[in-house]
Amino acid sequence: MSGARKRVAILVSGRGSNMAALIDAAAESDYPAEIVAVISNRPGAGALDIASRAGVPTTVIDHKAFGSREAFDAALDAELTRIAPDVVCFAGFMRLLTPGFIDRWEGRMLNIHPALLPSFKGLDTHARALAAGVRLHGCTVHLVTAEMDAGPIVAQAAVPVLDDDDEDALSARVLAAEHRLYPRALAMWARGEARLEDGRVRVAEEPEPSSPLVWP
Ligand code: GAR
């Protein structure tokens, strides 16, 4: 993916801090993507107010108004088809999608997950990381595939887990890392500096191998 600014639609369900980080990044003139739409499956999502204030068009597709997953996904597909984004960013979008929907959009969907995948897929990642006693935790931007939280990994950020951490402290540290990672990963994807090859993401330029992140 390269050339003109890529059109990005963001899917949200909640407070929208990752969405806000993407909108802020895309406000820079040299950012390679523009945020053209925000879609929420929850009418009350805080993300909707933030997007409106930033001048980004919003749509609500309330999953409760649909009798089946297929019907909701068909409505989402129709709205995305209308918007015609190059990339769909999931940002705290808490819905599992049907294989038919995934088939149509696969290769164009990115998600941010609050753990270093493949560890801690699913929910309550911070509590489970604390319970497991890991010393490093973090977040992952990956392509969305039919298997939950298992798509090719684009980028990851690691944070230390401190002895006195509780879930709130750890999730705040990871969230700050998410806000740095997602705009960076989307920019790499939009510029074609990260791309899919044989089921793995390859990056155009690898950094100098540097010292490992050691904690403690
Ligand atoms: C973020 O931590 C995101 O990684 C997580 O939900 C939070 C949404 O916060 N996503 C998932 O757990 C996806 N399964 P936000 O609405 O403030 O971006």
CSV table of C-alpha atoms in Angstrom, one decimal, residues 60-134:
chain,number,residue,atom,x,y,z
A,60,VAL,CA,-24.2,4.0,14.9
A,61,ILE,CA,-25.1,0.5,13.9
A,62,ASP,CA,-26.6,-0.8,17.1
A,63,HIS,CA,-26.1,-4.6,17.3
A,64,LYS,CA,-29.1,-4.9,19.6
A,65,ALA,CA,-31.3,-3.8,16.7
A,66,PHE,CA,-30.4,-6.9,14.7
A,67,GLY,CA,-31.8,-10.4,15.2
A,68,SER,CA,-28.6,-12.3,14.3
A,69,ARG,CA,-24.9,-11.8,13.9
A,70,GLU,CA,-25.3,-12.2,10.1
A,71,ALA,CA,-27.8,-9.4,10.0
A,72,PHE,CA,-25.6,-7.0,12.0
A,73,ASP,CA,-22.5,-7.9,9.9
A,74,ALA,CA,-24.5,-7.3,6.7
A,75,ALA,CA,-25.4,-3.8,7.9
A,76,LEU,CA,-21.8,-3.1,8.8
A,77,ASP,CA,-20.6,-4.4,5.5
A,78,ALA,CA,-23.1,-2.2,3.6
A,79,GLU,CA,-21.9,0.9,5.5
A,80,LEU,CA,-18.2,0.1,5.0
A,81,THR,CA,-18.9,-0.6,1.3
A,82,ARG,CA,-20.5,2.9,1.1
A,83,ILE,CA,-17.5,4.5,2.8
A,84,ALA,CA,-15.0,2.5,0.7
A,85,PRO,CA,-12.1,2.6,3.1
A,86,ASP,CA,-8.6,1.2,2.3
A,87,VAL,CA,-8.1,0.2,5.9
A,88,VAL,CA,-10.6,-0.6,8.7
A,89,CYS,CA,-9.1,-0.1,12.2
A,90,PHE,CA,-10.7,-1.8,15.1
A,91,ALA,CA,-10.2,0.4,18.2
A,92,GLY,CA,-11.8,-1.2,21.2
A,93,PHE,CA,-14.4,-2.8,18.9
A,94,MET,CA,-15.8,-5.6,21.1
A,95,ARG,CA,-17.7,-7.7,18.5
A,96,LEU,CA,-16.8,-11.0,17.0
A,97,LEU,CA,-17.6,-11.0,13.3
A,98,THR,CA,-18.9,-13.8,11.1
A,99,PRO,CA,-16.6,-15.6,8.6
A,100,GLY,CA,-18.5,-14.1,5.7
A,101,PHE,CA,-17.7,-10.6,6.8
A,102,ILE,CA,-14.1,-11.4,7.5
A,103,ASP,CA,-13.7,-13.0,4.1
A,104,ARG,CA,-14.9,-9.7,2.4
A,105,TRP,CA,-12.6,-7.4,4.4
A,106,GLU,CA,-9.6,-9.7,5.2
A,107,GLY,CA,-6.2,-8.0,4.6
A,108,ARG,CA,-7.7,-4.6,5.1
A,109,MET,CA,-8.6,-4.8,8.9
A,110,LEU,CA,-6.2,-4.0,11.7
A,111,ASN,CA,-6.9,-4.5,15.4
A,112,ILE,CA,-5.2,-3.4,18.6
A,113,HIS,CA,-5.1,-5.9,21.4
A,114,PRO,CA,-4.0,-5.2,25.0
A,115,ALA,CA,-1.4,-7.9,25.4
A,116,LEU,CA,1.7,-9.3,23.7
A,117,LEU,CA,0.1,-11.8,21.4
A,118,PRO,CA,-0.1,-14.8,21.2
A,119,SER,CA,-0.2,-14.5,25.0
A,120,PHE,CA,-3.5,-13.5,26.6
A,121,LYS,CA,-5.9,-13.6,23.7
A,122,GLY,CA,-9.5,-12.5,24.6
A,123,LEU,CA,-10.6,-10.4,27.5
A,124,ASP,CA,-9.2,-9.4,31.0
A,125,THR,CA,-5.7,-9.5,29.6
A,126,HIS,CA,-4.2,-7.3,32.4
A,127,ALA,CA,-5.6,-9.4,35.2
A,128,ARG,CA,-4.4,-12.6,33.5
A,129,ALA,CA,-0.9,-11.1,32.9
A,130,LEU,CA,-0.7,-10.2,36.6
A,131,ALA,CA,-1.9,-13.6,37.7
A,132,ALA,CA,0.7,-15.3,35.4
A,133,GLY,CA,3.5,-13.2,36.9
A,134,VAL,CA,4.9,-12.0,33.6
